[in-house]
mmCIF file of C-alpha atoms in Angstrom:
data_model
loop_
_atom_site.group_PDB
_atom_site.id
_atom_site.type_symbol
_atom_site.label_atom_id
_atom_site.label_comp_id
_atom_site.label_asym_id
_atom_site.label_seq_id
_atom_site.Cartn_x
_atom_site.Cartn_y
_atom_site.Cartn_z
ATOM 1 C CA MET A 1023 64.167 9.370 -15.876
ATOM 2 C CA PRO A 1024 60.346 9.010 -15.076
ATOM 3 C CA SER A 1025 58.120 7.473 -17.698
ATOM 4 C CA PHE A 1026 56.472 9.775 -20.204
ATOM 5 C CA ASP A 1027 54.079 9.702 -23.132
ATOM 6 C CA ILE A 1028 54.403 11.548 -26.365
ATOM 7 C CA ILE A 1029 51.197 12.680 -28.083
ATOM 8 C CA GLY A 1030 51.387 14.161 -31.533
ATOM 9 C CA SER A 1031 53.190 13.808 -34.889
ATOM 10 C CA LYS A 1032 56.745 13.941 -36.201
ATOM 11 C CA GLU A 1033 56.258 17.647 -36.775
ATOM 12 C CA ARG A 1034 54.690 18.744 -33.517
ATOM 13 C CA ALA A 1035 54.094 16.835 -30.312
ATOM 14 C CA VAL A 1036 53.490 17.162 -26.542
ATOM 15 C CA ALA A 1037 55.167 15.121 -23.861
ATOM 16 C CA ILE A 1038 53.408 14.239 -20.609
ATOM 17 C CA VAL A 1039 55.637 13.299 -17.773
ATOM 18 C CA GLU A 1040 55.130 11.690 -14.345
ATOM 19 C CA PRO A 1041 55.580 14.078 -11.328
ATOM 20 C CA THR A 1042 59.277 14.801 -10.681
ATOM 21 C CA LYS A 1043 61.507 17.250 -8.766
ATOM 22 C CA GLN A 1044 64.108 17.148 -11.530
ATOM 23 C CA LYS A 1045 62.112 19.203 -14.022
ATOM 24 C CA LYS A 1046 65.098 20.942 -15.657
ATOM 25 C CA LYS A 1047 66.989 17.610 -16.206
ATOM 26 C CA ILE A 1048 63.906 15.938 -17.620
ATOM 27 C CA VAL A 1049 63.043 18.789 -19.941
ATOM 28 C CA ALA A 1050 66.519 18.908 -21.325
ATOM 29 C CA ALA A 1051 66.680 15.211 -21.921
ATOM 30 C CA ILE A 1052 63.298 15.084 -23.740
ATOM 31 C CA MET A 1053 63.828 18.183 -25.780
ATOM 32 C CA GLN A 1054 67.309 16.990 -26.880
ATOM 33 C CA LYS A 1055 66.040 13.509 -27.928
ATOM 34 C CA HIS A 1056 62.681 14.358 -29.366
ATOM 35 C CA LYS A 1057 62.914 17.463 -31.536
ATOM 36 C CA ASN A 1058 59.220 17.326 -32.353
ATOM 37 C CA VAL A 1059 58.232 17.967 -28.713
ATOM 38 C CA LYS A 1060 57.080 21.608 -28.471
ATOM 39 C CA SER A 1061 55.493 21.421 -24.930
ATOM 40 C CA ILE A 1062 56.126 19.360 -21.875
ATOM 41 C CA LEU A 1063 53.359 18.797 -19.351
ATOM 42 C CA MET A 1064 53.718 17.272 -15.911
ATOM 43 C CA LYS A 1065 50.863 15.332 -14.266
ATOM 44 C CA ALA A 1066 49.573 17.419 -11.338
ATOM 45 C CA SER A 1067 46.625 15.375 -10.168
ATOM 46 C CA ALA A 1068 44.935 12.042 -10.534
ATOM 47 C CA ARG A 1069 42.116 11.674 -13.158
ATOM 48 C CA ARG A 1070 38.997 12.953 -11.645
ATOM 49 C CA GLY A 1071 35.450 14.058 -12.546
ATOM 50 C CA VAL A 1072 33.073 12.694 -15.041
ATOM 51 C CA TYR A 1073 35.293 13.473 -17.962
ATOM 52 C CA ARG A 1074 38.419 11.582 -16.632
ATOM 53 C CA LEU A 1075 40.577 14.684 -16.806
ATOM 54 C CA ARG A 1076 43.713 15.389 -14.824
ATOM 55 C CA LYS A 1077 45.453 18.660 -14.110
ATOM 56 C CA LEU A 1078 48.539 19.019 -16.355
ATOM 57 C CA GLN A 1079 51.166 21.620 -15.476
ATOM 58 C CA LEU A 1080 53.109 23.241 -18.337
ATOM 59 C CA ILE A 1081 56.796 23.019 -17.361
ATOM 60 C CA ALA A 1082 58.456 23.884 -20.617
ATOM 61 C CA GLY A 1083 57.637 25.024 -24.233
ATOM 62 C CA SER A 1084 54.603 26.433 -25.886
ATOM 63 C CA ARG A 1085 51.305 27.191 -24.228
ATOM 64 C CA ASN A 1086 49.571 25.869 -27.338
ATOM 65 C CA THR A 1087 49.189 22.123 -26.508
ATOM 66 C CA GLU A 1088 46.804 21.251 -29.271
ATOM 67 C CA VAL A 1089 48.329 18.541 -31.560
ATOM 68 C CA VAL A 1090 47.416 16.043 -34.210
ATOM 69 C CA HIS A 1091 48.300 12.521 -33.047
ATOM 70 C CA THR A 1092 48.930 9.892 -35.740
ATOM 71 C CA GLU A 1093 48.120 6.210 -35.240
ATOM 72 C CA SER A 1094 47.452 3.345 -37.574
ATOM 73 C CA GLY A 1095 46.966 5.657 -40.562
ATOM 74 C CA CYS A 1096 44.457 7.770 -38.587
ATOM 75 C CA ARG A 1097 44.820 11.359 -37.249
ATOM 76 C CA PHE A 1098 43.385 12.641 -34.006
ATOM 77 C CA LEU A 1099 43.262 16.332 -33.211
ATOM 78 C CA LEU A 1100 43.193 17.015 -29.474
ATOM 79 C CA ASP A 1101 44.473 19.065 -26.552
ATOM 80 C CA PRO A 1102 45.462 16.713 -23.632
ATOM 81 C CA ARG A 1103 44.710 19.475 -21.237
ATOM 82 C CA LYS A 1104 41.056 19.502 -22.229
ATOM 83 C CA VAL A 1105 40.226 15.981 -23.161
ATOM 84 C CA TYR A 1106 41.258 12.345 -22.272
ATOM 85 C CA PHE A 1107 43.432 10.384 -24.702
ATOM 86 C CA SER A 1108 45.813 7.481 -24.260
ATOM 87 C CA PRO A 1109 48.451 6.798 -26.947
ATOM 88 C CA ARG A 1110 49.189 3.453 -25.300
ATOM 89 C CA GLU A 1111 46.035 1.826 -26.505
ATOM 90 C CA GLY A 1112 46.781 1.787 -30.253
ATOM 91 C CA THR A 1113 47.425 -2.018 -30.275
ATOM 92 C CA GLU A 1114 44.106 -2.586 -28.455
ATOM 93 C CA ARG A 1115 42.192 -0.512 -30.955
ATOM 94 C CA LEU A 1116 43.548 -2.631 -33.684
ATOM 95 C CA ARG A 1117 42.631 -5.869 -31.845
ATOM 96 C CA ILE A 1118 39.083 -4.740 -31.693
ATOM 97 C CA ALA A 1119 39.013 -3.792 -35.329
ATOM 98 C CA GLY A 1120 40.158 -7.347 -36.190
ATOM 99 C CA LYS A 1121 37.162 -8.897 -34.418
ATOM 100 C CA ILE A 1122 34.391 -6.953 -36.327
ATOM 101 C CA SER A 1123 32.597 -8.747 -39.100
ATOM 102 C CA GLU A 1124 31.482 -7.059 -42.285
ATOM 103 C CA GLY A 1125 28.223 -5.169 -41.962
ATOM 104 C CA GLU A 1126 28.136 -4.811 -38.167
ATOM 105 C CA LEU A 1127 26.542 -1.871 -36.417
ATOM 106 C CA VAL A 1128 28.806 -0.906 -33.576
ATOM 107 C CA ALA A 1129 28.475 1.469 -30.572
ATOM 108 C CA VAL A 1130 31.283 2.999 -28.665
ATOM 109 C CA PHE A 1131 30.224 4.213 -25.203
ATOM 110 C CA PHE A 1132 32.449 6.936 -23.584
ATOM 111 C CA ALA A 1133 33.784 7.592 -27.122
ATOM 112 C CA GLY A 1134 35.939 10.646 -26.165
ATOM 113 C CA ILE A 1135 37.576 12.310 -29.254
ATOM 114 C CA GLY A 1136 36.808 9.219 -31.271
ATOM 115 C CA PRO A 1137 39.971 7.073 -31.397
ATOM 116 C CA PHE A 1138 38.146 3.669 -31.231
ATOM 117 C CA ALA A 1139 35.459 4.699 -33.599
ATOM 118 C CA ILE A 1140 37.863 6.176 -36.221
ATOM 119 C CA VAL A 1141 40.225 3.197 -36.092
ATOM 120 C CA LEU A 1142 37.239 0.818 -36.420
ATOM 121 C CA SER A 1143 36.011 2.806 -39.372
ATOM 122 C CA ARG A 1144 39.318 2.666 -41.142
ATOM 123 C CA LYS A 1145 40.454 -0.833 -40.173
ATOM 124 C CA SER A 1146 37.216 -2.862 -40.191
ATOM 125 C CA LYS A 1147 34.207 -3.369 -42.466
ATOM 126 C CA ALA A 1148 31.712 -2.135 -39.940
ATOM 127 C CA ARG A 1149 28.537 -0.771 -41.588
ATOM 128 C CA GLU A 1150 28.154 2.066 -39.147
ATOM 129 C CA ILE A 1151 29.651 3.231 -35.850
ATOM 130 C CA VAL A 1152 27.909 5.382 -33.240
ATOM 131 C CA GLY A 1153 30.124 7.087 -30.716
ATOM 132 C CA ILE A 1154 28.454 8.306 -27.519
ATOM 133 C CA GLU A 1155 30.218 10.985 -25.395
ATOM 134 C CA LYS A 1156 28.858 13.645 -22.945
ATOM 135 C CA ASN A 1157 31.958 15.906 -22.689
ATOM 136 C CA PRO A 1158 31.105 18.741 -25.148
ATOM 137 C CA VAL A 1159 34.746 19.559 -25.845
ATOM 138 C CA ALA A 1160 35.514 15.874 -26.634
ATOM 139 C CA VAL A 1161 32.451 15.733 -28.944
ATOM 140 C CA LYS A 1162 33.717 18.858 -30.727
ATOM 141 C CA TYR A 1163 37.114 17.232 -31.368
ATOM 142 C CA PHE A 1164 35.354 13.907 -32.278
ATOM 143 C CA LYS A 1165 33.381 15.585 -35.045
ATOM 144 C CA ARG A 1166 36.533 17.393 -36.319
ATOM 145 C CA ASN A 1167 38.375 14.106 -36.361
ATOM 146 C CA ILE A 1168 35.695 12.455 -38.436
ATOM 147 C CA GLU A 1169 36.165 15.264 -40.970
ATOM 148 C CA LEU A 1170 39.983 15.161 -40.695
ATOM 149 C CA ASN A 1171 39.945 11.377 -41.569
ATOM 150 C CA LYS A 1172 37.265 11.919 -44.306
ATOM 151 C CA LEU A 1173 34.916 9.212 -42.894
ATOM 152 C CA ASN A 1174 31.231 8.859 -43.593
ATOM 153 C CA ASN A 1175 30.109 5.932 -41.485
ATOM 154 C CA ILE A 1176 30.516 7.468 -37.997
ATOM 155 C CA ILE A 1177 27.948 9.319 -35.873
ATOM 156 C CA ALA A 1178 29.312 11.432 -32.992
ATOM 157 C CA LEU A 1179 26.458 11.671 -30.517
ATOM 158 C CA LYS A 1180 26.640 14.056 -27.510
ATOM 159 C CA SER A 1181 24.825 12.126 -24.809
ATOM 160 C CA ASP A 1182 25.183 10.393 -21.487
ATOM 161 C CA VAL A 1183 25.219 6.580 -21.864
ATOM 162 C CA LYS A 1184 22.908 6.449 -18.822
ATOM 163 C CA ASN A 1185 19.425 5.658 -20.221
ATOM 164 C CA ILE A 1186 20.867 5.243 -23.689
ATOM 165 C CA GLY A 1187 18.978 1.945 -23.959
ATOM 166 C CA ARG A 1188 15.742 3.896 -24.574
ATOM 167 C CA LYS A 1189 17.287 5.647 -27.661
ATOM 168 C CA PHE A 1190 18.693 2.438 -29.189
ATOM 169 C CA PRO A 1191 16.784 -0.654 -28.012
ATOM 170 C CA LYS A 1192 18.276 -3.873 -29.425
ATOM 171 C CA SER A 1193 20.163 -1.947 -32.132
ATOM 172 C CA PHE A 1194 23.754 -2.890 -32.093
ATOM 173 C CA ASP A 1195 25.816 -6.008 -33.029
ATOM 174 C CA ARG A 1196 28.713 -4.980 -30.824
ATOM 175 C CA ILE A 1197 29.304 -2.424 -28.099
ATOM 176 C CA LEU A 1198 32.640 -1.114 -26.740
ATOM 177 C CA MET A 1199 32.869 0.195 -23.167
ATOM 178 C CA PRO A 1200 36.344 1.689 -22.816
ATOM 179 C CA LEU A 1201 35.937 3.322 -19.409
ATOM 180 C CA PRO A 1202 37.628 0.930 -17.061
ATOM 181 C CA GLU A 1203 36.824 2.866 -13.845
ATOM 182 C CA THR A 1204 33.003 2.524 -14.112
ATOM 183 C CA ALA A 1205 32.028 0.696 -17.325
ATOM 184 C CA ILE A 1206 30.545 -2.146 -15.375
ATOM 185 C CA ASP A 1207 28.034 0.204 -13.766
ATOM 186 C CA TYR A 1208 26.576 0.840 -17.256
ATOM 187 C CA LEU A 1209 26.590 -2.777 -18.401
ATOM 188 C CA ASP A 1210 22.789 -3.075 -18.033
ATOM 189 C CA GLU A 1211 22.362 -0.144 -20.474
ATOM 190 C CA ALA A 1212 24.678 -1.887 -22.954
ATOM 191 C CA VAL A 1213 22.577 -5.041 -22.653
ATOM 192 C CA LYS A 1214 19.428 -3.071 -23.575
ATOM 193 C CA CYS A 1215 21.083 -1.708 -26.747
ATOM 194 C CA LEU A 1216 22.377 -5.060 -28.001
ATOM 195 C CA LYS A 1217 20.840 -7.349 -30.607
ATOM 196 C CA PRO A 1218 20.358 -11.018 -29.577
ATOM 197 C CA ASN A 1219 23.764 -12.759 -29.568
ATOM 198 C CA GLY A 1220 25.565 -9.427 -29.700
ATOM 199 C CA ILE A 1221 28.903 -8.843 -28.109
ATOM 200 C CA ILE A 1222 30.107 -6.343 -25.489
ATOM 201 C CA HIS A 1223 33.792 -5.490 -24.931
ATOM 202 C CA MET A 1224 33.916 -4.063 -21.465
ATOM 203 C CA TYR A 1225 37.092 -2.723 -19.887
ATOM 204 C CA PHE A 1226 37.914 -2.747 -16.175
ATOM 205 C CA PHE A 1227 40.780 -2.588 -13.659
ATOM 206 C CA SER A 1228 41.556 -5.644 -11.513
ATOM 207 C CA LYS A 1229 44.146 -7.553 -9.672
ATOM 208 C CA GLU A 1230 44.904 -10.943 -11.317
ATOM 209 C CA ASN A 1231 43.522 -12.924 -8.373
ATOM 210 C CA GLU A 1232 40.179 -10.886 -8.344
ATOM 211 C CA ILE A 1233 38.985 -11.595 -11.908
ATOM 212 C CA GLY A 1234 36.396 -14.079 -10.596
ATOM 213 C CA VAL A 1235 34.645 -11.295 -8.674
ATOM 214 C CA VAL A 1236 34.129 -9.343 -11.898
ATOM 215 C CA ARG A 1237 32.826 -12.414 -13.737
ATOM 216 C CA LYS A 1238 30.291 -12.946 -10.945
ATOM 217 C CA LYS A 1239 29.166 -9.311 -11.165
ATOM 218 C CA ILE A 1240 28.768 -9.595 -14.972
ATOM 219 C CA LYS A 1241 26.597 -12.678 -14.542
ATOM 220 C CA SER A 1242 24.442 -11.029 -11.839
ATOM 221 C CA ILE A 1243 23.667 -8.160 -14.244
ATOM 222 C CA SER A 1244 22.613 -10.480 -17.151
ATOM 223 C CA LYS A 1245 21.704 -14.057 -16.646
ATOM 224 C CA LYS A 1246 21.887 -14.508 -20.423
ATOM 225 C CA SER A 1247 25.595 -13.531 -20.591
ATOM 226 C CA ASP A 1248 28.295 -15.810 -21.850
ATOM 227 C CA PHE A 1249 31.901 -14.987 -20.913
ATOM 228 C CA LEU A 1250 33.842 -15.424 -24.224
ATOM 229 C CA GLY A 1251 37.263 -14.373 -23.113
ATOM 230 C CA LEU A 1252 39.608 -12.010 -21.268
ATOM 231 C CA GLN A 1253 42.401 -9.793 -22.625
ATOM 232 C CA LYS A 1254 45.076 -8.250 -20.421
ATOM 233 C CA VAL A 1255 45.432 -4.804 -22.006
ATOM 234 C CA LEU A 1256 47.976 -2.716 -19.933
ATOM 235 C CA PRO A 1257 49.545 -2.580 -16.549
ATOM 236 C CA TYR A 1258 47.933 0.000 -14.303
ATOM 237 C CA GLY A 1259 49.502 -0.196 -10.860
ATOM 238 C CA PRO A 1260 51.251 -2.772 -8.527
ATOM 239 C CA ARG A 1261 49.668 -6.141 -9.573
ATOM 240 C CA ILE A 1262 46.713 -4.253 -11.059
ATOM 241 C CA TYR A 1263 46.027 -4.449 -14.847
ATOM 242 C CA LYS A 1264 43.546 -3.063 -17.328
ATOM 243 C CA TYR A 1265 41.479 -5.947 -18.752
ATOM 244 C CA ARG A 1266 38.967 -6.353 -21.516
ATOM 245 C CA ALA A 1267 36.110 -8.867 -20.948
ATOM 246 C CA ASP A 1268 34.376 -10.101 -24.077
ATOM 247 C CA ILE A 1269 30.715 -10.879 -23.286
ATOM 248 C CA GLN A 1270 27.978 -12.301 -25.512
ATOM 249 C CA ILE A 1271 24.361 -11.675 -24.646
ATOM 250 C CA LYS A 1272 22.068 -14.371 -25.874
#
């Protein structure tokens, strides 16, 4: 059976499967084992466009694919056909929450429907969290998720992170950049938004033997950067992983 993700709750969920020619067999196996799955979607394209969306083909179940996903005591309303969300990053979201000190002002670039921001609000003592996202559909879900979780220290901002440094010069203690495909291209904007000695958590894809190239590129963007550590987050492809670089800007 190909790998698949389940997004949703014990009451209602959606399964997303890898491309397969054995649709009937896969559908029967999932529906039999996971009674909460009401729709099954099959990946029909790679992630593309500025919103990181992929085409998902409905191969079984309800056309209504909007669900509430539960994670770490938080709830996320979303439709995986309209917005990006990965249920595989729950452990990583908790890791970051554990790094935040009381009273920090935190920014989340490429915030999506708000999973990082909401987990940080619930699981850390951050003073305020600003989530920046330019997909209007994702921002709509983000704002609804803030309400759903009854949180009052999150701002969902519809904006492109490009030129965000002019809006928030030297404002944040910590910045998250969970867009591994292109986060490094916006590192200079993050530097502009950061307080002295602030920390950036930047995500990227790389082969294990090419980490040095990424470190050199980070150093070339900011001479005042100090590479604090590296976390292997998830496998992505053959010998390719998703990593998190922890960077302090002096």
